[in-house]
Short mmCIF file of C-alpha atoms in Angstrom, two decimals:
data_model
loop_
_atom_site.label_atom_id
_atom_site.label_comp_id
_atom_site.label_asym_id
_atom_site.label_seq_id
_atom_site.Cartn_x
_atom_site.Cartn_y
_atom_site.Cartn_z
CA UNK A 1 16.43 13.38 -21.07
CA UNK A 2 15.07 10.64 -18.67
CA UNK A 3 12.24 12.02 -15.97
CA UNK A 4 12.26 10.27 -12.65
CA UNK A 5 9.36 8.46 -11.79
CA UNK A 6 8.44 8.98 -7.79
CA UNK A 7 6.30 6.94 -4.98
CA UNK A 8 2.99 8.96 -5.10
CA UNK A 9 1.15 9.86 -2.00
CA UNK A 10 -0.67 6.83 -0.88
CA UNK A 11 -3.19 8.19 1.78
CA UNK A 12 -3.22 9.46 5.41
CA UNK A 13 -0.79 8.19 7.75
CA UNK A 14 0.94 5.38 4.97
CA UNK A 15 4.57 6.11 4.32
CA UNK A 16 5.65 3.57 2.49
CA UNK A 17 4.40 0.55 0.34
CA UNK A 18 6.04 -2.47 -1.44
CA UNK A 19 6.89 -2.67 -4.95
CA UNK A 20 3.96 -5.34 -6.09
CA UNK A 21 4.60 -5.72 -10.04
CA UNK A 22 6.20 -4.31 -12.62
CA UNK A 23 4.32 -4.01 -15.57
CA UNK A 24 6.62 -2.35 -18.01
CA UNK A 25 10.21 -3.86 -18.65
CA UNK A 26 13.06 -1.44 -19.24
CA UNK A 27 13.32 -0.33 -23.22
CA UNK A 28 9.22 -0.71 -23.53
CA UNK A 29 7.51 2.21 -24.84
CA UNK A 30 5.30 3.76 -22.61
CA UNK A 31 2.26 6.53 -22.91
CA UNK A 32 1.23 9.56 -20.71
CA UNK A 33 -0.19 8.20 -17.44
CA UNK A 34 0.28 4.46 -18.64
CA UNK A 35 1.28 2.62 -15.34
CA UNK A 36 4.38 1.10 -15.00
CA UNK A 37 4.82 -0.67 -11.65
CA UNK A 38 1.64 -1.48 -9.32
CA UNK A 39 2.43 -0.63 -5.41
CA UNK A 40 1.10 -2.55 -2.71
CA UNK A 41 0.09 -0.78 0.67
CA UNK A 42 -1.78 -2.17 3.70
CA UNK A 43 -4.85 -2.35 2.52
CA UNK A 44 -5.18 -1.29 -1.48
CA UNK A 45 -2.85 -1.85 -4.63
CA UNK A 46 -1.61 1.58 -6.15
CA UNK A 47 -0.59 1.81 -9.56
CA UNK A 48 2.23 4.41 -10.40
CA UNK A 49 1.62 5.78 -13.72
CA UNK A 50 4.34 7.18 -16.24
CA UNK A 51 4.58 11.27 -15.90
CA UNK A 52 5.78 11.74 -19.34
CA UNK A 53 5.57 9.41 -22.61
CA UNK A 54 8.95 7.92 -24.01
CA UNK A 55 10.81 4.28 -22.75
CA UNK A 56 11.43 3.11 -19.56
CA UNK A 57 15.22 3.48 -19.45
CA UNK A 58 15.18 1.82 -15.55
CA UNK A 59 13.94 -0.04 -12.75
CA UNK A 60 15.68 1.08 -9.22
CA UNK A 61 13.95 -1.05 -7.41
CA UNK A 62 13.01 -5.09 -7.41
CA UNK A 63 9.44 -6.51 -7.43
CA UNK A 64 9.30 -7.32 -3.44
CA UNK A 65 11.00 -4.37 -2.20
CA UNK A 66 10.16 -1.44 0.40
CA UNK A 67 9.67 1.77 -1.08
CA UNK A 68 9.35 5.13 0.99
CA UNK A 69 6.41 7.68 -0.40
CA UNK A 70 8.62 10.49 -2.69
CA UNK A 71 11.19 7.75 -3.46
CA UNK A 72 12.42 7.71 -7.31
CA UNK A 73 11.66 3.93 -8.45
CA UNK A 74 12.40 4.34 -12.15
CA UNK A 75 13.38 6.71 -14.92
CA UNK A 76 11.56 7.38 -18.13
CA UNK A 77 13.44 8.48 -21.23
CA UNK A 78 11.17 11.03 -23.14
CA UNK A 79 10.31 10.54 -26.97
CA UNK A 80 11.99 7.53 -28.71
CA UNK A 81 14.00 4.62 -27.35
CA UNK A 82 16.83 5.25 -25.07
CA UNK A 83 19.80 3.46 -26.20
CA UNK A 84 20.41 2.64 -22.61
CA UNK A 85 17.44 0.60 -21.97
CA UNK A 86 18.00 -2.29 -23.32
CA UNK A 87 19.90 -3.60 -20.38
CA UNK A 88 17.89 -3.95 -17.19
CA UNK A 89 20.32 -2.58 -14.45
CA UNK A 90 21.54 -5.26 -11.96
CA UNK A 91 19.11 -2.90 -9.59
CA UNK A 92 16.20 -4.21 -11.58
CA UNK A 93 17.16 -8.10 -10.84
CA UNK A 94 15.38 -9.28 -7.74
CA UNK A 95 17.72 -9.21 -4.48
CA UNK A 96 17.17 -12.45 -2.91
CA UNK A 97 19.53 -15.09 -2.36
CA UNK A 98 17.27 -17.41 -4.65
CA UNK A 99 18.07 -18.48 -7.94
CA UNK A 100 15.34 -17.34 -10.46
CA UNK A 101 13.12 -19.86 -11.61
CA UNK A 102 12.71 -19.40 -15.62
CA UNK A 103 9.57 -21.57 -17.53
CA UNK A 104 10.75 -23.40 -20.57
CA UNK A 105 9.18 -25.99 -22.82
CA UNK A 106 6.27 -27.02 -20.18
CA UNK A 107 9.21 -27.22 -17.17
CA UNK A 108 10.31 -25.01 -14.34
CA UNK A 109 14.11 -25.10 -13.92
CA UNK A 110 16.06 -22.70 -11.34
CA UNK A 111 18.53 -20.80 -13.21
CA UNK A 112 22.18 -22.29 -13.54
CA UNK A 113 20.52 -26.01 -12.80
CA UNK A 114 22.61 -28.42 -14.52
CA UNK A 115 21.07 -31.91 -13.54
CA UNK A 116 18.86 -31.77 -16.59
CA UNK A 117 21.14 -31.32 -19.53
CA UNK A 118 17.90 -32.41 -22.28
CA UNK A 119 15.86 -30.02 -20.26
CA UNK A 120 18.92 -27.30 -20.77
CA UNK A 121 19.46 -28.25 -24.24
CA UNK A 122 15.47 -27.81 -24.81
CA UNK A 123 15.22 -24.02 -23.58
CA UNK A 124 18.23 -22.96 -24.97
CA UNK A 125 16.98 -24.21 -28.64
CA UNK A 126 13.50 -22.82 -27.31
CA UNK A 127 14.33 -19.52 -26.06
CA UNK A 128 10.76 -19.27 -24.59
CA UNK A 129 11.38 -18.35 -21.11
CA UNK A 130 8.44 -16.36 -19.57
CA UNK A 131 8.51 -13.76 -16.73
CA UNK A 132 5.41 -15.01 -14.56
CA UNK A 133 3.81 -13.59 -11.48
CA UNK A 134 4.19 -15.74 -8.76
CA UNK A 135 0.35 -17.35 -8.82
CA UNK A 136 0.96 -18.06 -12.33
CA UNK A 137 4.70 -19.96 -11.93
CA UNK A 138 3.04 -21.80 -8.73
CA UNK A 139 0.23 -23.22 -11.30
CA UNK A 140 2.29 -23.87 -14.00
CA UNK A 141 4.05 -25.85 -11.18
CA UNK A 142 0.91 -27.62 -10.23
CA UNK A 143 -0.69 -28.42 -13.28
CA UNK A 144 2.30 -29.16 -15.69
CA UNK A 145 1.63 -26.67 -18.57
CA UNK A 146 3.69 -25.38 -20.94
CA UNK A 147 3.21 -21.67 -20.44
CA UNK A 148 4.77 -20.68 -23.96
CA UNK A 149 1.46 -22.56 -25.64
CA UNK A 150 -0.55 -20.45 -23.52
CA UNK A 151 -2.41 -17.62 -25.13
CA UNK A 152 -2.22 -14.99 -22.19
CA UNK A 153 -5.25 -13.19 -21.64
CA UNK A 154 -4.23 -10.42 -19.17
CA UNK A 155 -2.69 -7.32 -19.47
CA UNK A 156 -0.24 -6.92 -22.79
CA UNK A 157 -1.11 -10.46 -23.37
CA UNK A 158 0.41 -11.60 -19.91
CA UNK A 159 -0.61 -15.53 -19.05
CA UNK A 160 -3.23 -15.28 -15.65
CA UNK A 161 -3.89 -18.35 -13.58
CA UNK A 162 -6.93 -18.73 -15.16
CA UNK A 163 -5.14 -19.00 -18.59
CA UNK A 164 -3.37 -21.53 -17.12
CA UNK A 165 -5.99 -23.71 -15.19
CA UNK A 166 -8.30 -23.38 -18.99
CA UNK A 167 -5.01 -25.38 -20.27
CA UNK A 168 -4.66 -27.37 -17.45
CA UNK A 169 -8.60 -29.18 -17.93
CA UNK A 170 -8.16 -28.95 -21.65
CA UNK A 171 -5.02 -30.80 -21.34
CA UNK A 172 -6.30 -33.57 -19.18
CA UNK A 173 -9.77 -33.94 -21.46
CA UNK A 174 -7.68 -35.09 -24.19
CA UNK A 175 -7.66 -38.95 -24.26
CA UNK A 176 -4.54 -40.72 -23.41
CA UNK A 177 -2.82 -42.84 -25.84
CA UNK A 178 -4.14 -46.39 -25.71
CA UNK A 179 -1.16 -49.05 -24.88
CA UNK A 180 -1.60 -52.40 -25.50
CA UNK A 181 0.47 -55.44 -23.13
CA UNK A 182 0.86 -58.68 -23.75
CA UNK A 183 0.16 -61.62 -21.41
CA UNK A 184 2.71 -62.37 -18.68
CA UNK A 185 2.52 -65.79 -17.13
CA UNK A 186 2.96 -65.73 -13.40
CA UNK A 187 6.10 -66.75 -12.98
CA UNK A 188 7.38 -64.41 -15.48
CA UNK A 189 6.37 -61.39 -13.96
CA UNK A 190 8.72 -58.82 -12.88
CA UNK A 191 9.35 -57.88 -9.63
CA UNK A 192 7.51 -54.74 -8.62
CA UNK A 193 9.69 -51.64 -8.67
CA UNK A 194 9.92 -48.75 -6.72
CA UNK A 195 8.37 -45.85 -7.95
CA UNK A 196 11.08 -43.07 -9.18
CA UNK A 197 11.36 -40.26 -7.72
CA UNK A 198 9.29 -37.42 -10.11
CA UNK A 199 11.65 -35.02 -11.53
CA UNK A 200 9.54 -32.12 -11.59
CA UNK A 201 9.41 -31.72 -7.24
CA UNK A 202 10.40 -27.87 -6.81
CA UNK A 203 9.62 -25.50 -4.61
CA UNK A 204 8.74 -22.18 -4.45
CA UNK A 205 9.27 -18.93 -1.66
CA UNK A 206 6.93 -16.25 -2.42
CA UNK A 207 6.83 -13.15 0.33
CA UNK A 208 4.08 -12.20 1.83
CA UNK A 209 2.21 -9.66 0.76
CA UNK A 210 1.40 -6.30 2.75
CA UNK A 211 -2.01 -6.75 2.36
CA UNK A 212 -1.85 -10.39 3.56
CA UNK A 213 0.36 -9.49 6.59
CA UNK A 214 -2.48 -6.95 7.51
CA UNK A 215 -4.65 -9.40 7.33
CA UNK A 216 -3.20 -11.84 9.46
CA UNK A 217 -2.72 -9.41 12.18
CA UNK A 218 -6.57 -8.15 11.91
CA UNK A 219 -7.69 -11.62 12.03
CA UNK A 220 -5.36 -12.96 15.11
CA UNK A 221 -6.16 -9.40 17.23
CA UNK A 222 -9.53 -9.67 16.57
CA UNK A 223 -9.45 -13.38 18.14
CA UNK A 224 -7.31 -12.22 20.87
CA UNK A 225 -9.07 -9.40 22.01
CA UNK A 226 -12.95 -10.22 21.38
CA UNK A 227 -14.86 -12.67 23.24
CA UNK A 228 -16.27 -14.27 19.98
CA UNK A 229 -19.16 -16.47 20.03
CA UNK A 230 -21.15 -18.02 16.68
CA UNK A 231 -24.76 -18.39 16.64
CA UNK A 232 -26.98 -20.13 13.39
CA UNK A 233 -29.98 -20.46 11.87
CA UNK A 234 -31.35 -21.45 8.48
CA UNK A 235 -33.95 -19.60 6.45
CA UNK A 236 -35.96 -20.51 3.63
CA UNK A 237 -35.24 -18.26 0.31
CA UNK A 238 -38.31 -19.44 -1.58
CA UNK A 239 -39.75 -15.96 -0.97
CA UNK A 240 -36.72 -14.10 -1.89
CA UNK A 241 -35.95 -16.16 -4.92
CA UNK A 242 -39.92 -15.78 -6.24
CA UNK A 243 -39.59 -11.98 -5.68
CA UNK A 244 -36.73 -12.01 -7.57
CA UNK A 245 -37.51 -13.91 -10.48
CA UNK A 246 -40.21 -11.84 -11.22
CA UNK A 247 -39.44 -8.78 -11.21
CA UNK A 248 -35.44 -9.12 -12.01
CA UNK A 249 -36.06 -7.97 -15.80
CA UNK A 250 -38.53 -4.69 -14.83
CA UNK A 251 -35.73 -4.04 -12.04
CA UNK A 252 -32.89 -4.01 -14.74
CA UNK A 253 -34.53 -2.39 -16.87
CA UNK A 254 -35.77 0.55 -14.96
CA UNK A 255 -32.22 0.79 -12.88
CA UNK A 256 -29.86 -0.74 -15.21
CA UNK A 257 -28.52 -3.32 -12.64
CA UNK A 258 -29.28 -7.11 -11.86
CA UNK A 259 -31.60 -7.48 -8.78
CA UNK A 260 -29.09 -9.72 -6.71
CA UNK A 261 -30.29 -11.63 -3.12
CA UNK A 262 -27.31 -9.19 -1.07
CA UNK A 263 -29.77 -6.10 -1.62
CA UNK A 264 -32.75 -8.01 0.50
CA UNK A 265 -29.81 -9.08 3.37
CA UNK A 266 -28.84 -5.39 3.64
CA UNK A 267 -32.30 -4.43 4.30
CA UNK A 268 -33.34 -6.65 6.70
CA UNK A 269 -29.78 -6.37 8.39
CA UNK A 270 -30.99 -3.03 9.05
CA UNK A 271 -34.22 -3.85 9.82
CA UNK A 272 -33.15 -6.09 12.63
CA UNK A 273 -30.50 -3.39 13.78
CA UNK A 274 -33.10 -1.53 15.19
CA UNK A 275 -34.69 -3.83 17.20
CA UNK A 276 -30.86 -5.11 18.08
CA UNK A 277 -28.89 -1.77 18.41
CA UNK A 278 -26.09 -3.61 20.16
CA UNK A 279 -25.09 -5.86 17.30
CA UNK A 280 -24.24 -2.10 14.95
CA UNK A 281 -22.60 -0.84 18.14
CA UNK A 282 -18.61 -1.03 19.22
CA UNK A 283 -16.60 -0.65 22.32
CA UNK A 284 -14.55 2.85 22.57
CA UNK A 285 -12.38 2.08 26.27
CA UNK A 286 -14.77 1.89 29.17
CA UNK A 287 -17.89 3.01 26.67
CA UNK A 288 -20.33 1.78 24.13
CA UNK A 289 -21.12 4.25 20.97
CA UNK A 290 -24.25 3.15 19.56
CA UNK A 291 -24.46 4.36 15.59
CA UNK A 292 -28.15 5.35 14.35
CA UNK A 293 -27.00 4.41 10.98
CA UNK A 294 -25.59 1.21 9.10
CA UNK A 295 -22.74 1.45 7.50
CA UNK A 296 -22.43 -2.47 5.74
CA UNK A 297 -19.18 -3.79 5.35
CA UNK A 298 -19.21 -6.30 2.50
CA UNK A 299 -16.53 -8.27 1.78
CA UNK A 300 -15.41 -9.10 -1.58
CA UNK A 301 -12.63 -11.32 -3.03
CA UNK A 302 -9.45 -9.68 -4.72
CA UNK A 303 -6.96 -11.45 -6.71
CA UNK A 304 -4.32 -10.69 -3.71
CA UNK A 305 -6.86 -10.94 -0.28
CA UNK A 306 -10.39 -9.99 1.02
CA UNK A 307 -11.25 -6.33 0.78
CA UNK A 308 -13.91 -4.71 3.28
CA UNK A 309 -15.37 -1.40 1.44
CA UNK A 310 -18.31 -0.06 3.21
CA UNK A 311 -21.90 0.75 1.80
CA UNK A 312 -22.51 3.91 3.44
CA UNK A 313 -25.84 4.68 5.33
CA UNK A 314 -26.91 1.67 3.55
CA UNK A 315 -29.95 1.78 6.13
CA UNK A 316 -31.54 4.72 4.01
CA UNK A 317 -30.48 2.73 0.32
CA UNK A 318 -33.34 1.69 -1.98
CA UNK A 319 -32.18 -1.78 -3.38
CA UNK A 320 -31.18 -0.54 -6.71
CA UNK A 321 -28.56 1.56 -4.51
CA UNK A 322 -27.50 -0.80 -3.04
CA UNK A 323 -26.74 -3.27 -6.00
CA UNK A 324 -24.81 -0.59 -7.95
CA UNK A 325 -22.95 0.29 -5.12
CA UNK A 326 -21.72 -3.15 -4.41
CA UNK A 327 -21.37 -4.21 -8.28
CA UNK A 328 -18.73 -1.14 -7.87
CA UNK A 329 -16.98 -2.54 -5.13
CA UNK A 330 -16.58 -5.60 -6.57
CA UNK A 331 -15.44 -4.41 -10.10
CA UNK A 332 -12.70 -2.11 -7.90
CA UNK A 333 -12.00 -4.96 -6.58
CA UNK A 334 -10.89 -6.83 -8.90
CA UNK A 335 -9.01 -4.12 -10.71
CA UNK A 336 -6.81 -3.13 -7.63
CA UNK A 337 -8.79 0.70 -7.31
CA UNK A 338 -10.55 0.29 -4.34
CA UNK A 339 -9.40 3.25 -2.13
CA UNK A 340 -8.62 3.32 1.42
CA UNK A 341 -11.65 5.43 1.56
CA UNK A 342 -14.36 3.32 0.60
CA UNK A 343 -12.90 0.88 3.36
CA UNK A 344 -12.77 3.35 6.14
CA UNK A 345 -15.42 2.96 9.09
CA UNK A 346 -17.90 -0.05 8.72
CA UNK A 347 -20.34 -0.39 11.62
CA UNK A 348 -21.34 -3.99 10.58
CA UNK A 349 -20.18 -6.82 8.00
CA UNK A 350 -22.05 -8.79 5.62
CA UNK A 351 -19.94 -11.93 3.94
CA UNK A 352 -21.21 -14.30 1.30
CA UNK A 353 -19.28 -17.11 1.52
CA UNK A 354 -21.97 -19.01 -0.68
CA UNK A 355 -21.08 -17.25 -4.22
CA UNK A 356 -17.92 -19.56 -3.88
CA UNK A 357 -19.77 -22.73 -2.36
CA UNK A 358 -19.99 -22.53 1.39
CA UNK A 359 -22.37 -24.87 3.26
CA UNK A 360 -21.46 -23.49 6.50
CA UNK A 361 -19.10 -20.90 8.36
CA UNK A 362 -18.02 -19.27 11.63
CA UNK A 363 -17.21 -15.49 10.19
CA UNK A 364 -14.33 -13.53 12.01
CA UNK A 365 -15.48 -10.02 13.64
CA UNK A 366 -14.10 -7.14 12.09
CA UNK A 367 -12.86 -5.29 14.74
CA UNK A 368 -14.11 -2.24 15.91
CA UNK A 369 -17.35 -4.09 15.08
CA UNK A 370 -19.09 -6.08 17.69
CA UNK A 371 -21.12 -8.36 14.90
CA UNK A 372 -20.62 -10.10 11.33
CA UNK A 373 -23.30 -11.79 9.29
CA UNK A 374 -22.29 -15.07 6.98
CA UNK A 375 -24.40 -15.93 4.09
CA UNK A 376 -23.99 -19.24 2.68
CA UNK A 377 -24.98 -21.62 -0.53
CA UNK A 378 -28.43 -22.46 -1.24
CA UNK A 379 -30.19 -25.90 -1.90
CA UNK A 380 -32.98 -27.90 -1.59
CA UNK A 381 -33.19 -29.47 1.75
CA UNK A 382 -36.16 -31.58 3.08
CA UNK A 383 -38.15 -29.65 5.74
CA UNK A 384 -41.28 -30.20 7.44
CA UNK A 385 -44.77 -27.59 6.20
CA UNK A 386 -47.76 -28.31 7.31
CA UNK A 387 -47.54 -31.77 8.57
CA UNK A 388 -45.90 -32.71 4.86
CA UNK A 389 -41.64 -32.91 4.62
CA UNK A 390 -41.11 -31.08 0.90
CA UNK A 391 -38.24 -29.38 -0.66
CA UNK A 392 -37.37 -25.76 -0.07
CA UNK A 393 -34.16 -23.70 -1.14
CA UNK A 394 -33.15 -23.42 1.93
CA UNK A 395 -29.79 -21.23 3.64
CA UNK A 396 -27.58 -21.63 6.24
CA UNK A 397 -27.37 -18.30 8.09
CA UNK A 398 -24.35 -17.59 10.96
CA UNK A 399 -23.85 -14.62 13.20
CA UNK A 400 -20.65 -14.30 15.07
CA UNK A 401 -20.49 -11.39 18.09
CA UNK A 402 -18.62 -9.81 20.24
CA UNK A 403 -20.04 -11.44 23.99
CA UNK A 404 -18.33 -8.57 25.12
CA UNK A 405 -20.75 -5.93 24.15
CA UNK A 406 -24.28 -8.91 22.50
CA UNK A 407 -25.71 -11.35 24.51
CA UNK A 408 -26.94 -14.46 23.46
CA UNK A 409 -30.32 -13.54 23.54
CA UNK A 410 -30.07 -10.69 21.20
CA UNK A 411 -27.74 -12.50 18.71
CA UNK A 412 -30.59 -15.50 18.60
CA UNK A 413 -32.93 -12.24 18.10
CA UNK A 414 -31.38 -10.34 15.15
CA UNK A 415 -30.72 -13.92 13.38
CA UNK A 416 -34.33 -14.16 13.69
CA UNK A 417 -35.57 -11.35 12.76
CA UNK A 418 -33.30 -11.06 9.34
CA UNK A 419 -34.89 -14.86 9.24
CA UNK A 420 -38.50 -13.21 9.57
CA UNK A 421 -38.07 -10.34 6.84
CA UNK A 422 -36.42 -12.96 4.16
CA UNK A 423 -38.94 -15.29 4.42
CA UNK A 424 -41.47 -12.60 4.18
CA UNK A 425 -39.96 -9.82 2.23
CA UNK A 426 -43.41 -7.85 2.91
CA UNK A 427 -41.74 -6.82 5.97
CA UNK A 428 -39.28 -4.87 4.58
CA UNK A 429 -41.61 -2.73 2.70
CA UNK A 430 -43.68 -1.60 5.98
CA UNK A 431 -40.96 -1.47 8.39
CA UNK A 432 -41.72 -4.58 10.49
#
């Protein structure tokens, strides 16, 4: 008896969503509740898990496709294997036009390709083809790797790009084989040839993601509607970074979380909010709603886009708050659970471009929001104390606004002020 596996309700006012990855092939075995097939929706990936435990006896739809909520994507067969499910129905191939590309022996090869009859030969004595997600193939692509030496590392030992980039530098740390010429007089020499043409030059159509579509059209609106302007300062962490270091182990001891530099930025973001109400306020038609709370945006990286989950009332947080709320965020993130929920509402953004190296940035406004805040990277730069240039840790701070609703003045004046409470993190304590 097979059990239809349906769409699941996705969230108010989202109808449909697009099949992101399969994750069990017909004729696997699958559990109670195991997911099967991860659904991608505007903003969040969904995974669809199995209602009853047996074998996946069929896919109805491709990776790539458009699924309506309620629609039956696949069928489990309950209790042991379904002697149907060893063959994928033609549904389960992906409809596009393009031939699929298959990995074999180290090479990618589109299917039915016939200019490479050792490379045909090879896989066909190999049999090692690999189904790979679309960031893996592209960096097999990249770096040259065979895939079927790769010891996968995700998910039912599935390769992940950063299988593939750890094989990637260990392959090009191993020494090249030495080669030895012998002296050719002048006139002997060769003429120089051309270089041949590498055999290896593919490319590769992925679609675009629903998440990365929203995002595009966030981005560009927000740039076509605001009147966005970028204002920057620098501030020098050596108070921040002294607090932190000593009391860091009594912190994670007593809260059972890692005292991290975003918990101080929060603070003093909200700090300077009150001085600056206009930066945490938005325009609503011909008004201006002022929020006496904070509700931080902070944006994190997921495998597939940024995310924007919101700390809520983060004005009213201690800092052990706010660290395990955004250690949270970020391990949602990465898993693909973050709801559309927790990214609902935000009255103002924080983003740290520095965890991934950023000297300097001009942050996008996340619109209804009239204000964003970039951190960046911190290093020792020579600056000028007391007559005497020395070296402080110092950090590039940028605040873009909406000129619509902030003026210069008080963008230059909320930069300053987070500026103020970093650099003396007394303030934070007493309100000042």
């Amino acid at each position: 008896m097979a059990t239809d596996v349906k769409v699941p309700t996705l969230g108010e006012s989202i109808t449909e969503a697009t099949i992101g990855q399969w994750l069990k092939k017909p004729g696997e075995t699958v559990a109670l509740d195991e997911p099967i097939a991860s659904l991608e929706t505007d903003k969040v990936s969904v995974e669809v898990p199995s209602p009853v435990a047996g074998t996946l006896a069929e896919q109805l739809f491709a990776e790539g496709d458009t699924v309506e909520v309620g629609a039956i994507i696949a069928r489990v067969s309950e209790g042991g294997a379904a002697s149907a499910a060893a063959e994928a129905p033609a549904a389960a191939e992906p409809a596009t036009g393009e031939a699929q590309a298959t990995v074999s022996g180290g090479a990618v090869n589109p299917a039915g390709a016939g200019e490479n009859p050792a490379l045909r030969e090879g896989a066909a004595a190999a049999d090692a083809s690999l189904t790979l997600s679309p960031a893996v193939r592209r960096a097999v692509l990249e770096h040259h790797v065979d895939p079927s030496s790769i010891k996968g590392s995700g998910k039912d030992g599935r390769l992940t790009k950063d299988d593939v980039l750890a094989a990637a530098r260990s392959k090009e740390a191993s020494p090249a084989p030495a080669v030895t010429t012998a002296p050719v007089s002048q006139a002997a020499a060769p003429a120089p040839k051309a270089p041949a043409a590498r055999a290896d030059r593919t490319e590769e159509r992925v679609k675009v993601t629903r998440l990365r579509q929203t995002i595009a059209t966030r981005l560009k609106d927000a740039q076509n509607t605001a009147a966005l302007l970028t204002t920057f300062n620098d501030v020098d962490m050596s108070a921040v970074i002294d607090a932190r270091n000593r009391y860091k182990d009594l912190f994670e001891r007593k809260h059972g979380i890692r005292l991290g530099f975003m918990s101080f930025f929060v603070k003093a973001a909200a700090l300077a909010a009150r001085d600056v109400p206009a930066v945490n306020a938005r325009i609503e038609g011909d008004e201006i709603v002022y929020s006496n709370y904070l509700d931080v945006s902070v944006a994190v990286s997921a495998p597939k886009g940024l995310l924007v989950p919101v700390i809520r009332s983060a004005d009213a947080m201690s800092f052990a708050e706010i660290e395990k709320t955004i250690a949270g965020f970020g391990k949602k993130a990465k898993e693909g659970t973050l709801s559309m929920e927790e990214m609902k509402g935000g009255t103002f953004t924080i983003s740290n471009g520095g965890v991934f190296g950023s000297l300097l940035s001009t942050p996008i406004v996340n619109p209804p929001q009239s204000a964003v805040l970039g951190l960046h990277r911190i290093e020792e730069r020579p600056v000028v104390r007391d007559g005497q240039i020395v070296a402080k840790p110092m950090m590039y701070l940028a605040l873009t606004y909406d000129h619509r609703l902030v003026d210069g003045r008080e963008a230059v004046t909320f930069l300053v002020r987070i500026k103020e409470a970093i650099e003396d993190p007394t303030r934070l304590l007493i309100d000042l």
